[in-house]
Amino acid sequence: MREAIDTSIRPVAHHVARPLRLARSTIKLRRLKARFRRLHRKYRNYTMTPEGTYVNVLSLVFSRRHVAGCVAECGVWRGGVIAGIAELLGSERHYFLFDSFEGLPAAEEIDGPALLAWQKAVESPNYHNNCTASQVEADAAMRMSKVASYSVVKGWFDETLPRFTPPCPIAILRLDGDLYSSMRTCLINLWPYLAPDGVVIIDDYNVWDGCARAVHEFLADESKRGQVPRLSQYENDVYMVTR
Ligand SMILES: C[S@@+](CC[C@H](N)C(=O)[O-])C[C@H]1O[C@@H](n2cnc3c(N)ncnc32)[C@H](O)[C@@H]1O
């Protein structure tokens, strides 16, 4: 009798358990995305990253939360993205904020026609005073995250980054410097410190030619040296480089 019950129940149980597991993971994902959207609402005055991208960046960060190490963002503007990341990952880590707080350097031919045109369109609502923010604003965003352990490194990347040695491997590195020269400087100087399972989140890969060029050149140079880093699309406009 017991044998008969077991065999009749097992296939039914199997068919029910899988959709249930799927439903639970869908609910969990929806809750997480709602949480990330709330973080975007909290920091929206401190970031120019749109909600969809912000949510995707936080999803990627969340998926790497097991990686030990510090977090860095190059090109923080008012600090709204790194503050959201800090609120998500918590106080056990140190956060580094790199920015000139003087906006972008002048774009060059290698940055491509779109960025050259953007930098000339000073009246455009997307110009944001050439992406200029103040350190006071970035500090305010970080204070809102309630994370105590962070450092602001003010200055041009080609001056600050070669002198920078992080106290621990970098688990999450977000690069949002827009220009070819800025992206290249960040990749060359910070890649050696990336934790083995860490991730470099690339903003604007699909937006600015210079950003894509810097990434491609970096990948080619590293590949020649022996390591073969991988560029992949995480979701929509969020790209990443991993070891
Ligand atoms: C597009 S904004 C960053 C937006 C911000 N991450 C966000 O999501 O709201 C680009 C930032 O990079 C900084 N930046 C670009 N190139 C730089 C360089 N070479 N040195 C220092 N800061 C730079 C600018 O000052 C600006 O704050």
PDB file of C-alpha atoms and ligand atoms in Angstrom:
ATOM      1  CA  MET A   1       0.000   0.000   0.000  1.00  0.00           C
ATOM      2  CA  ARG A   2       2.812   2.374   1.048  1.00  0.00           C
ATOM      3  CA  GLU A   3       4.609   1.564  -2.201  1.00  0.00           C
ATOM      4  CA  ALA A   4       1.479   2.420  -4.180  1.00  0.00           C
ATOM      5  CA  ILE A   5       1.051   5.815  -2.445  1.00  0.00           C
ATOM      6  CA  ASP A   6       4.698   6.752  -2.880  1.00  0.00           C
ATOM      7  CA  THR A   7       4.806   6.123  -6.610  1.00  0.00           C
ATOM      8  CA  SER A   8       1.571   7.944  -7.240  1.00  0.00           C
ATOM      9  CA  ILE A   9       2.588  10.976  -5.146  1.00  0.00           C
ATOM     10  CA  ARG A  10       6.170  11.428  -6.328  1.00  0.00           C
ATOM     11  CA  PRO A  11       5.464  12.582  -9.896  1.00  0.00           C
ATOM     12  CA  VAL A  12       2.760  14.971  -8.681  1.00  0.00           C
ATOM     13  CA  ALA A  13       5.096  16.370  -5.992  1.00  0.00           C
ATOM     14  CA  HIS A  14       7.806  16.876  -8.600  1.00  0.00           C
ATOM     15  CA  HIS A  15       5.458  18.756 -10.918  1.00  0.00           C
ATOM     16  CA  VAL A  16       4.229  20.981  -8.106  1.00  0.00           C
ATOM     17  CA  ALA A  17       7.603  21.703  -6.457  1.00  0.00           C
ATOM     18  CA  ARG A  18       9.307  23.186  -9.531  1.00  0.00           C
ATOM     19  CA  PRO A  19       6.687  25.820 -10.367  1.00  0.00           C
ATOM     20  CA  LEU A  20       6.521  26.653  -6.647  1.00  0.00           C
ATOM     21  CA  ARG A  21      10.275  27.209  -6.523  1.00  0.00           C
ATOM     22  CA  LEU A  22      10.037  29.344  -9.678  1.00  0.00           C
ATOM     23  CA  ALA A  23       7.166  31.387  -8.233  1.00  0.00           C
ATOM     24  CA  ARG A  24       9.133  31.971  -5.000  1.00  0.00           C
ATOM     25  CA  SER A  25      12.238  33.127  -6.886  1.00  0.00           C
ATOM     26  CA  THR A  26      10.111  35.429  -9.082  1.00  0.00           C
ATOM     27  CA  ILE A  27       8.559  36.994  -5.967  1.00  0.00           C
ATOM     28  CA  LYS A  28      12.028  37.375  -4.397  1.00  0.00           C
ATOM     29  CA  LEU A  29      13.354  39.047  -7.550  1.00  0.00           C
ATOM     30  CA  ARG A  30      10.368  41.414  -7.717  1.00  0.00           C
ATOM     31  CA  ARG A  31      10.901  42.401  -4.063  1.00  0.00           C
ATOM     32  CA  LEU A  32      14.592  43.025  -4.691  1.00  0.00           C
ATOM     33  CA  LYS A  33      13.869  45.182  -7.744  1.00  0.00           C
ATOM     34  CA  ALA A  34      11.287  47.148  -5.740  1.00  0.00           C
ATOM     35  CA  ARG A  35      13.969  47.716  -3.076  1.00  0.00           C
ATOM     36  CA  PHE A  36      16.433  48.920  -5.734  1.00  0.00           C
ATOM     37  CA  ARG A  37      13.796  51.278  -7.163  1.00  0.00           C
ATOM     38  CA  ARG A  38      13.248  52.692  -3.657  1.00  0.00           C
ATOM     39  CA  LEU A  39      16.998  53.301  -3.392  1.00  0.00           C
ATOM     40  CA  HIS A  40      16.885  55.122  -6.718  1.00  0.00           C
ATOM     41  CA  ARG A  41      14.043  57.312  -5.433  1.00  0.00           C
ATOM     42  CA  LYS A  42      16.048  58.065  -2.285  1.00  0.00           C
ATOM     43  CA  TYR A  43      19.166  59.117  -4.220  1.00  0.00           C
ATOM     44  CA  ARG A  44      17.628  60.455  -7.446  1.00  0.00           C
ATOM     45  CA  ASN A  45      18.709  64.034  -6.724  1.00  0.00           C
ATOM     46  CA  TYR A  46      22.282  62.761  -6.396  1.00  0.00           C
ATOM     47  CA  THR A  47      22.560  60.747  -9.608  1.00  0.00           C
ATOM     48  CA  MET A  48      22.091  61.228 -13.333  1.00  0.00           C
ATOM     49  CA  THR A  49      21.715  57.461 -13.822  1.00  0.00           C
ATOM     50  CA  PRO A  50      18.141  56.640 -14.882  1.00  0.00           C
ATOM     51  CA  GLU A  51      16.030  54.311 -12.743  1.00  0.00           C
ATOM     52  CA  GLY A  52      16.273  51.268 -15.054  1.00  0.00           C
ATOM     53  CA  THR A  53      20.080  51.406 -15.213  1.00  0.00           C
ATOM     54  CA  TYR A  54      20.320  52.131 -11.483  1.00  0.00           C
ATOM     55  CA  VAL A  55      18.232  49.029 -10.710  1.00  0.00           C
ATOM     56  CA  ASN A  56      20.364  46.886 -13.043  1.00  0.00           C
ATOM     57  CA  VAL A  57      23.596  48.175 -11.489  1.00  0.00           C
ATOM     58  CA  LEU A  58      22.321  47.346  -7.985  1.00  0.00           C
ATOM     59  CA  SER A  59      21.189  43.888  -9.180  1.00  0.00           C
ATOM     60  CA  LEU A  60      24.693  43.195 -10.449  1.00  0.00           C
ATOM     61  CA  VAL A  61      26.248  44.486  -7.228  1.00  0.00           C
ATOM     62  CA  PHE A  62      23.847  42.323  -5.193  1.00  0.00           C
ATOM     63  CA  SER A  63      24.856  39.263  -7.215  1.00  0.00           C
ATOM     64  CA  ARG A  64      28.512  39.872  -6.159  1.00  0.00           C
ATOM     65  CA  ARG A  65      27.818  40.617  -2.504  1.00  0.00           C
ATOM     66  CA  HIS A  66      29.767  37.466  -1.524  1.00  0.00           C
ATOM     67  CA  VAL A  67      33.016  38.973  -2.835  1.00  0.00           C
ATOM     68  CA  ALA A  68      35.109  40.395  -0.009  1.00  0.00           C
ATOM     69  CA  GLY A  69      36.838  43.722  -0.489  1.00  0.00           C
ATOM     70  CA  CYS A  70      36.281  47.419  -0.928  1.00  0.00           C
ATOM     71  CA  VAL A  71      34.152  49.252  -3.448  1.00  0.00           C
ATOM     72  CA  ALA A  72      35.270  52.105  -5.701  1.00  0.00           C
ATOM     73  CA  GLU A  73      33.554  54.389  -8.153  1.00  0.00           C
ATOM     74  CA  CYS A  74      35.481  56.624 -10.570  1.00  0.00           C
ATOM     75  CA  GLY A  75      33.260  59.463 -11.693  1.00  0.00           C
ATOM     76  CA  VAL A  76      30.791  59.785  -8.838  1.00  0.00           C
ATOM     77  CA  TRP A  77      29.310  63.231  -9.672  1.00  0.00           C
ATOM     78  CA  ARG A  78      26.941  63.821  -6.695  1.00  0.00           C
ATOM     79  CA  GLY A  79      27.541  60.324  -5.321  1.00  0.00           C
ATOM     80  CA  GLY A  80      24.049  58.873  -5.774  1.00  0.00           C
ATOM     81  CA  VAL A  81      25.162  55.555  -7.251  1.00  0.00           C
ATOM     82  CA  ILE A  82      27.934  54.707  -4.809  1.00  0.00           C
ATOM     83  CA  ALA A  83      25.706  55.789  -1.916  1.00  0.00           C
ATOM     84  CA  GLY A  84      23.026  53.332  -3.113  1.00  0.00           C
ATOM     85  CA  ILE A  85      25.670  50.600  -3.427  1.00  0.00           C
ATOM     86  CA  ALA A  86      26.934  51.436   0.085  1.00  0.00           C
ATOM     87  CA  GLU A  87      23.432  51.256   1.551  1.00  0.00           C
ATOM     88  CA  LEU A  88      22.967  47.884  -0.146  1.00  0.00           C
ATOM     89  CA  LEU A  89      26.297  46.297   0.852  1.00  0.00           C
ATOM     90  CA  GLY A  90      26.602  47.860   4.310  1.00  0.00           C
ATOM     91  CA  SER A  91      29.259  49.150   6.646  1.00  0.00           C
ATOM     92  CA  GLU A  92      31.650  46.204   6.674  1.00  0.00           C
ATOM     93  CA  ARG A  93      33.419  47.566   3.617  1.00  0.00           C
ATOM     94  CA  HIS A  94      35.274  50.719   2.701  1.00  0.00           C
ATOM     95  CA  TYR A  95      34.039  52.865  -0.182  1.00  0.00           C
ATOM     96  CA  PHE A  96      36.288  55.033  -2.384  1.00  0.00           C
ATOM     97  CA  LEU A  97      34.884  57.952  -4.369  1.00  0.00           C
ATOM     98  CA  PHE A  98      37.116  59.337  -7.136  1.00  0.00           C
ATOM     99  CA  ASP A  99      36.241  62.546  -8.949  1.00  0.00           C
ATOM    100  CA  SER A 100      37.735  65.849 -10.012  1.00  0.00           C
ATOM    101  CA  PHE A 101      34.571  67.632  -8.808  1.00  0.00           C
ATOM    102  CA  GLU A 102      35.456  69.965 -11.668  1.00  0.00           C
ATOM    103  CA  GLY A 103      33.564  68.115 -14.383  1.00  0.00           C
ATOM    104  CA  LEU A 104      34.946  66.329 -17.425  1.00  0.00           C
ATOM    105  CA  PRO A 105      38.242  67.146 -19.123  1.00  0.00           C
ATOM    106  CA  ALA A 106      37.919  68.354 -22.734  1.00  0.00           C
ATOM    107  CA  ALA A 107      36.803  65.597 -25.102  1.00  0.00           C
ATOM    108  CA  GLU A 108      39.199  64.590 -27.894  1.00  0.00           C
ATOM    109  CA  GLU A 109      38.759  63.215 -31.407  1.00  0.00           C
ATOM    110  CA  ILE A 110      39.055  59.664 -30.041  1.00  0.00           C
ATOM    111  CA  ASP A 111      35.925  60.212 -27.906  1.00  0.00           C
ATOM    112  CA  GLY A 112      33.837  60.273 -31.066  1.00  0.00           C
ATOM    113  CA  PRO A 113      31.444  62.780 -32.655  1.00  0.00           C
ATOM    114  CA  ALA A 114      28.589  62.232 -30.176  1.00  0.00           C
ATOM    115  CA  LEU A 115      30.608  63.188 -27.089  1.00  0.00           C
ATOM    116  CA  LEU A 116      32.295  66.101 -28.891  1.00  0.00           C
ATOM    117  CA  ALA A 117      28.835  67.392 -29.826  1.00  0.00           C
ATOM    118  CA  TRP A 118      27.491  66.820 -26.283  1.00  0.00           C
ATOM    119  CA  GLN A 119      30.322  68.864 -24.777  1.00  0.00           C
ATOM    120  CA  LYS A 120      29.599  71.732 -27.156  1.00  0.00           C
ATOM    121  CA  ALA A 121      25.853  71.766 -26.397  1.00  0.00           C
ATOM    122  CA  VAL A 122      26.209  73.752 -23.186  1.00  0.00           C
ATOM    123  CA  GLU A 123      22.549  74.821 -23.215  1.00  0.00           C
ATOM    124  CA  SER A 124      21.264  71.221 -23.309  1.00  0.00           C
ATOM    125  CA  PRO A 125      19.471  69.968 -20.162  1.00  0.00           C
ATOM    126  CA  ASN A 126      21.771  66.919 -20.283  1.00  0.00           C
ATOM    127  CA  TYR A 127      24.908  69.046 -20.113  1.00  0.00           C
ATOM    128  CA  HIS A 128      24.867  69.295 -16.283  1.00  0.00           C
ATOM    129  CA  ASN A 129      27.520  72.027 -16.366  1.00  0.00           C
ATOM    130  CA  ASN A 130      29.909  69.561 -18.053  1.00  0.00           C
ATOM    131  CA  CYS A 131      29.059  66.984 -15.327  1.00  0.00           C
ATOM    132  CA  THR A 132      30.307  69.193 -12.524  1.00  0.00           C
ATOM    133  CA  ALA A 133      29.251  68.414  -8.954  1.00  0.00           C
ATOM    134  CA  SER A 134      30.695  69.412  -5.615  1.00  0.00           C
ATOM    135  CA  GLN A 135      32.283  67.197  -3.005  1.00  0.00           C
ATOM    136  CA  VAL A 136      29.751  68.547  -0.503  1.00  0.00           C
ATOM    137  CA  GLU A 137      26.965  66.893  -2.524  1.00  0.00           C
ATOM    138  CA  ALA A 138      28.812  63.563  -2.702  1.00  0.00           C
ATOM    139  CA  ASP A 139      29.425  63.690   1.060  1.00  0.00           C
ATOM    140  CA  ALA A 140      25.729  64.396   1.627  1.00  0.00           C
ATOM    141  CA  ALA A 141      24.745  61.322  -0.427  1.00  0.00           C
ATOM    142  CA  MET A 142      27.203  59.122   1.467  1.00  0.00           C
ATOM    143  CA  ARG A 143      25.891  60.410   4.802  1.00  0.00           C
ATOM    144  CA  MET A 144      22.380  59.412   3.715  1.00  0.00           C
ATOM    145  CA  SER A 145      23.665  55.837   3.206  1.00  0.00           C
ATOM    146  CA  LYS A 146      24.701  55.753   6.911  1.00  0.00           C
ATOM    147  CA  VAL A 147      27.967  54.076   5.923  1.00  0.00           C
ATOM    148  CA  ALA A 148      30.787  55.507   8.003  1.00  0.00           C
ATOM    149  CA  SER A 149      33.790  54.102   6.221  1.00  0.00           C
ATOM    150  CA  TYR A 150      34.411  55.971   2.989  1.00  0.00           C
ATOM    151  CA  SER A 151      37.049  58.201   1.414  1.00  0.00           C
ATOM    152  CA  VAL A 152      36.682  60.882  -1.217  1.00  0.00           C
ATOM    153  CA  VAL A 153      39.726  61.146  -3.490  1.00  0.00           C
ATOM    154  CA  LYS A 154      39.411  64.516  -5.202  1.00  0.00           C
ATOM    155  CA  GLY A 155      41.464  65.194  -8.322  1.00  0.00           C
ATOM    156  CA  TRP A 156      42.069  64.171 -11.931  1.00  0.00           C
ATOM    157  CA  PHE A 157      42.286  60.402 -12.381  1.00  0.00           C
ATOM    158  CA  ASP A 158      45.714  60.554 -14.044  1.00  0.00           C
ATOM    159  CA  GLU A 159      47.059  62.285 -10.906  1.00  0.00           C
ATOM    160  CA  THR A 160      45.190  60.448  -8.127  1.00  0.00           C
ATOM    161  CA  LEU A 161      45.016  56.861  -9.406  1.00  0.00           C
ATOM    162  CA  PRO A 162      48.725  56.121 -10.040  1.00  0.00           C
ATOM    163  CA  ARG A 163      49.379  57.111  -6.399  1.00  0.00           C
ATOM    164  CA  PHE A 164      46.507  55.035  -5.023  1.00  0.00           C
ATOM    165  CA  THR A 165      46.964  51.636  -3.391  1.00  0.00           C
ATOM    166  CA  PRO A 166      43.761  50.210  -1.925  1.00  0.00           C
ATOM    167  CA  PRO A 167      44.042  48.662   1.533  1.00  0.00           C
ATOM    168  CA  CYS A 168      42.231  45.536   0.298  1.00  0.00           C
ATOM    169  CA  PRO A 169      41.230  43.969  -3.031  1.00  0.00           C
ATOM    170  CA  ILE A 170      38.506  45.808  -4.926  1.00  0.00           C
ATOM    171  CA  ALA A 171      35.324  43.729  -5.033  1.00  0.00           C
ATOM    172  CA  ILE A 172      33.222  46.190  -7.040  1.00  0.00           C
ATOM    173  CA  LEU A 173      34.643  48.893  -9.293  1.00  0.00           C
ATOM    174  CA  ARG A 174      32.263  51.157 -11.191  1.00  0.00           C
ATOM    175  CA  LEU A 175      33.717  53.293 -13.963  1.00  0.00           C
ATOM    176  CA  ASP A 176      31.639  56.280 -15.041  1.00  0.00           C
ATOM    177  CA  GLY A 177      34.204  58.725 -16.407  1.00  0.00           C
ATOM    178  CA  ASP A 178      32.701  58.961 -19.920  1.00  0.00           C
ATOM    179  CA  LEU A 179      35.912  59.854 -21.773  1.00  0.00           C
ATOM    180  CA  TYR A 180      38.418  57.577 -23.477  1.00  0.00           C
ATOM    181  CA  SER A 181      41.324  58.956 -21.425  1.00  0.00           C
ATOM    182  CA  SER A 182      39.408  58.725 -18.139  1.00  0.00           C
ATOM    183  CA  MET A 183      38.254  55.141 -18.717  1.00  0.00           C
ATOM    184  CA  ARG A 184      41.699  54.043 -19.880  1.00  0.00           C
ATOM    185  CA  THR A 185      43.437  55.569 -16.848  1.00  0.00           C
ATOM    186  CA  CYS A 186      40.970  53.887 -14.485  1.00  0.00           C
ATOM    187  CA  LEU A 187      41.261  50.458 -16.102  1.00  0.00           C
ATOM    188  CA  ILE A 188      45.060  50.487 -16.251  1.00  0.00           C
ATOM    189  CA  ASN A 189      45.534  51.685 -12.678  1.00  0.00           C
ATOM    190  CA  LEU A 190      42.798  49.805 -10.828  1.00  0.00           C
ATOM    191  CA  TRP A 191      42.483  46.480 -12.662  1.00  0.00           C
ATOM    192  CA  PRO A 192      45.529  44.989 -10.857  1.00  0.00           C
ATOM    193  CA  TYR A 193      43.664  45.410  -7.545  1.00  0.00           C
ATOM    194  CA  LEU A 194      40.444  43.694  -8.624  1.00  0.00           C
ATOM    195  CA  ALA A 195      39.515  40.738  -6.371  1.00  0.00           C
ATOM    196  CA  PRO A 196      39.568  37.372  -8.203  1.00  0.00           C
ATOM    197  CA  ASP A 197      35.766  37.202  -8.323  1.00  0.00           C
ATOM    198  CA  GLY A 198      35.327  40.985  -8.456  1.00  0.00           C
ATOM    199  CA  VAL A 199      33.629  42.952 -11.186  1.00  0.00           C
ATOM    200  CA  VAL A 200      34.271  46.166 -13.109  1.00  0.00           C
ATOM    201  CA  ILE A 201      30.983  47.810 -14.027  1.00  0.00           C
ATOM    202  CA  ILE A 202      31.300  49.890 -17.166  1.00  0.00           C
ATOM    203  CA  ASP A 203      28.914  52.778 -17.671  1.00  0.00           C
ATOM    204  CA  ASP A 204      28.409  54.256 -21.143  1.00  0.00           C
ATOM    205  CA  TYR A 205      29.926  51.324 -23.035  1.00  0.00           C
ATOM    206  CA  ASN A 206      27.089  51.545 -25.512  1.00  0.00           C
ATOM    207  CA  VAL A 207      26.838  55.326 -25.391  1.00  0.00           C
ATOM    208  CA  TRP A 208      30.256  56.854 -26.064  1.00  0.00           C
ATOM    209  CA  ASP A 209      32.745  55.608 -28.682  1.00  0.00           C
ATOM    210  CA  GLY A 210      35.715  56.638 -26.546  1.00  0.00           C
ATOM    211  CA  CYS A 211      34.505  54.556 -23.609  1.00  0.00           C
ATOM    212  CA  ALA A 212      34.129  51.456 -25.816  1.00  0.00           C
ATOM    213  CA  ARG A 213      37.543  52.134 -27.395  1.00  0.00           C
ATOM    214  CA  ALA A 214      39.235  52.324 -24.002  1.00  0.00           C
ATOM    215  CA  VAL A 215      37.643  49.041 -22.937  1.00  0.00           C
ATOM    216  CA  HIS A 216      38.593  47.273 -26.186  1.00  0.00           C
ATOM    217  CA  GLU A 217      42.192  48.505 -26.032  1.00  0.00           C
ATOM    218  CA  PHE A 218      42.470  47.446 -22.405  1.00  0.00           C
ATOM    219  CA  LEU A 219      41.116  43.969 -23.192  1.00  0.00           C
ATOM    220  CA  ALA A 220      43.508  43.603 -26.131  1.00  0.00           C
ATOM    221  CA  ASP A 221      46.519  44.740 -24.062  1.00  0.00           C
ATOM    222  CA  GLU A 222      45.698  42.407 -21.175  1.00  0.00           C
ATOM    223  CA  SER A 223      45.058  39.502 -23.534  1.00  0.00           C
ATOM    224  CA  LYS A 224      48.495  40.003 -25.079  1.00  0.00           C
ATOM    225  CA  ARG A 225      50.006  39.935 -21.604  1.00  0.00           C
ATOM    226  CA  GLY A 226      48.475  36.513 -20.917  1.00  0.00           C
ATOM    227  CA  GLN A 227      45.355  37.232 -18.885  1.00  0.00           C
ATOM    228  CA  VAL A 228      42.129  37.232 -20.883  1.00  0.00           C
ATOM    229  CA  PRO A 229      39.548  39.427 -19.139  1.00  0.00           C
ATOM    230  CA  ARG A 230      35.961  39.023 -20.325  1.00  0.00           C
ATOM    231  CA  LEU A 231      33.580  41.794 -21.344  1.00  0.00           C
ATOM    232  CA  SER A 232      29.919  40.855 -21.028  1.00  0.00           C
ATOM    233  CA  GLN A 233      26.517  42.445 -20.951  1.00  0.00           C
ATOM    234  CA  TYR A 234      24.850  41.995 -17.574  1.00  0.00           C
ATOM    235  CA  GLU A 235      21.496  43.499 -18.471  1.00  0.00           C
ATOM    236  CA  ASN A 236      20.490  46.061 -21.093  1.00  0.00           C
ATOM    237  CA  ASP A 237      22.932  48.958 -20.765  1.00  0.00           C
ATOM    238  CA  VAL A 238      25.011  47.496 -17.938  1.00  0.00           C
ATOM    239  CA  TYR A 239      28.294  45.980 -19.104  1.00  0.00           C
ATOM    240  CA  MET A 240      30.988  44.399 -17.020  1.00  0.00           C
ATOM    241  CA  VAL A 241      34.566  43.195 -17.209  1.00  0.00           C
ATOM    242  CA  THR A 242      35.639  40.210 -15.142  1.00  0.00           C
ATOM    243  CA  ARG A 243      38.774  38.097 -14.864  1.00  0.00           C
TER     244      ARG A 243
HETATM  245  C1  LIG B   1      28.716  61.098 -15.921  1.00  0.00           C
HETATM  246  S1  LIG B   1      29.366  61.803 -14.498  1.00  0.00           S
HETATM  247  C2  LIG B   1      29.168  60.539 -13.283  1.00  0.00           C
HETATM  248  C3  LIG B   1      27.740  60.246 -12.971  1.00  0.00           C
HETATM  249  C4  LIG B   1      27.500  59.476 -11.695  1.00  0.00           C
HETATM  250  N1  LIG B   1      28.320  58.289 -11.596  1.00  0.00           N
HETATM  251  C5  LIG B   1      26.058  59.081 -11.635  1.00  0.00           C
HETATM  252  O1  LIG B   1      25.723  57.955 -12.006  1.00  0.00           O
HETATM  253  O2  LIG B   1      25.238  59.903 -11.241  1.00  0.00           O
HETATM  254  C6  LIG B   1      31.079  61.724 -14.820  1.00  0.00           C
HETATM  255  C7  LIG B   1      31.937  62.146 -13.672  1.00  0.00           C
HETATM  256  O3  LIG B   1      33.273  61.770 -13.962  1.00  0.00           O
HETATM  257  C8  LIG B   1      34.157  62.749 -13.523  1.00  0.00           C
HETATM  258  N2  LIG B   1      35.376  62.613 -14.339  1.00  0.00           N
HETATM  259  C9  LIG B   1      35.451  62.275 -15.652  1.00  0.00           C
HETATM  260  N3  LIG B   1      36.724  62.205 -16.064  1.00  0.00           N
HETATM  261  C10 LIG B   1      37.495  62.486 -14.975  1.00  0.00           C
HETATM  262  C11 LIG B   1      38.896  62.530 -14.771  1.00  0.00           C
HETATM  263  N4  LIG B   1      39.770  62.302 -15.751  1.00  0.00           N
HETATM  264  N5  LIG B   1      39.338  62.814 -13.529  1.00  0.00           N
HETATM  265  C12 LIG B   1      38.462  63.045 -12.505  1.00  0.00           C
HETATM  266  N6  LIG B   1      37.108  63.013 -12.651  1.00  0.00           N
HETATM  267  C13 LIG B   1      36.630  62.737 -13.881  1.00  0.00           C
HETATM  268  C14 LIG B   1      33.407  64.067 -13.705  1.00  0.00           C
HETATM  269  O4  LIG B   1      33.859  65.065 -12.837  1.00  0.00           O
HETATM  270  C15 LIG B   1      31.958  63.642 -13.420  1.00  0.00           C
HETATM  271  O5  LIG B   1      31.607  63.889 -12.075  1.00  0.00           O
END
